Steps between C-alpha positions, in 0.01 A plus 500: 500500500873548490656771284853438375765679301509397135851532352349509152294814560690648793173534691333341798176332398253248637583140421218335305528119472449361153292225655244637750569395856849364427818707513813345348823640642831421329838579653856521383742247648623751757441493874364850550268468200354180643439662839311776316307244297406314817375826652284568193350152524420545870345841437283364217380220728404759762273645232356152445669461162668168433870560435715260298879522520696443179872465567793274576597547863852621572710382797395670820153600382309262732707621796385856425135393515447458125236234454548249216376596156234290334655528153854534367403671174202638312303821443481758778303812592790643700871453430727590789860571416577799283359759741649349816791697642851361535577322825841443654464329839766393745500131605225426751627173646394469864208740456132422448452499120163669547691795645649534152147507361416774752806699392383473140147610589640806677615627159266552205551218252596738216776664704853359509602346831843417641457327835802481727534237771404773749181573303401134502587459869281800582215350296545172687466682833195690373333177389560340839354807670192484278452133579532562873240774475259277309555218750414742781182616328397136458472468879221760514127436450407459135362798311402553133779637283519874438367539147627856462862395550463206264337721235774762532785249470337320209439832323874570521579156362245540221681820398801342326594289802589783735635263764682768705169683551321175587766418761464851638127437544578179687746686724240765577251227594745366758507831687131588468357472851147540366520153340463205738789250505271223378402712200866579434570127493228426245599800289866394497400150392291637213783719373762230548306276263611750236842603632613144570719568805368222729416750772322230707811284538543573872131472597477259793878468525590786733 
C-alpha cells in the first residue's frame, strides 16, 4: 500500500485507512494539491482499495485529469495540502492541459516547481510523442502486459509518490527491445490508469 509523508511526524509511513477497504483523501482548494490527491486515489484503486475524494474542486482541476470528488467535506485518512510544494506555472492556453499534469508529475510533489511556458511546451511535445508511441504499439499483436515494469513503477509510486522515477520506468519500457510492442501497449495502459495522462488518445487515429 502507498506510503506518504506525514507533516505531523516528518516521516514517510504507510497509509492505513480508518475504515478497512476505503481510503478517504481530502485536498486543499489548490490545483496542484488536487492533482496529487487524484493520483493517490488512482494508486489506491490499483491496489483494489476504494478511494473516496473529499474536496471542493478548483477551476481547471477537471482539465488536468482530476476526477470529481464524492464528498465536499468530512473525515479523511489523507490530507493533501501542507506537504505539497509551491507551484508557479506560466499560462498554458493553447496547450494540452494534461501536458501540465505531466510537467507536475516530472517533479516530486513535495518539491517546489516553477514551470515556464517553455517547460509546459516541452511537456506537451513529450505527451504527444508518448501517445504516438502507444498508438504504434496498439497496431501490433496483443501480448500480456509486462508485470515487472508495472511492479517497478508502482513500487516507486508507493514510496511517497515518486512520480519522476515511475515516469523513468515508463521511458525505459519504451526503449526495451526485449518487450514486444503489444506488451508495451498493455503495460502503458495499466500505468496510465494511475498516471492519468490519456496515453491512448491517438490509438486508431494515426
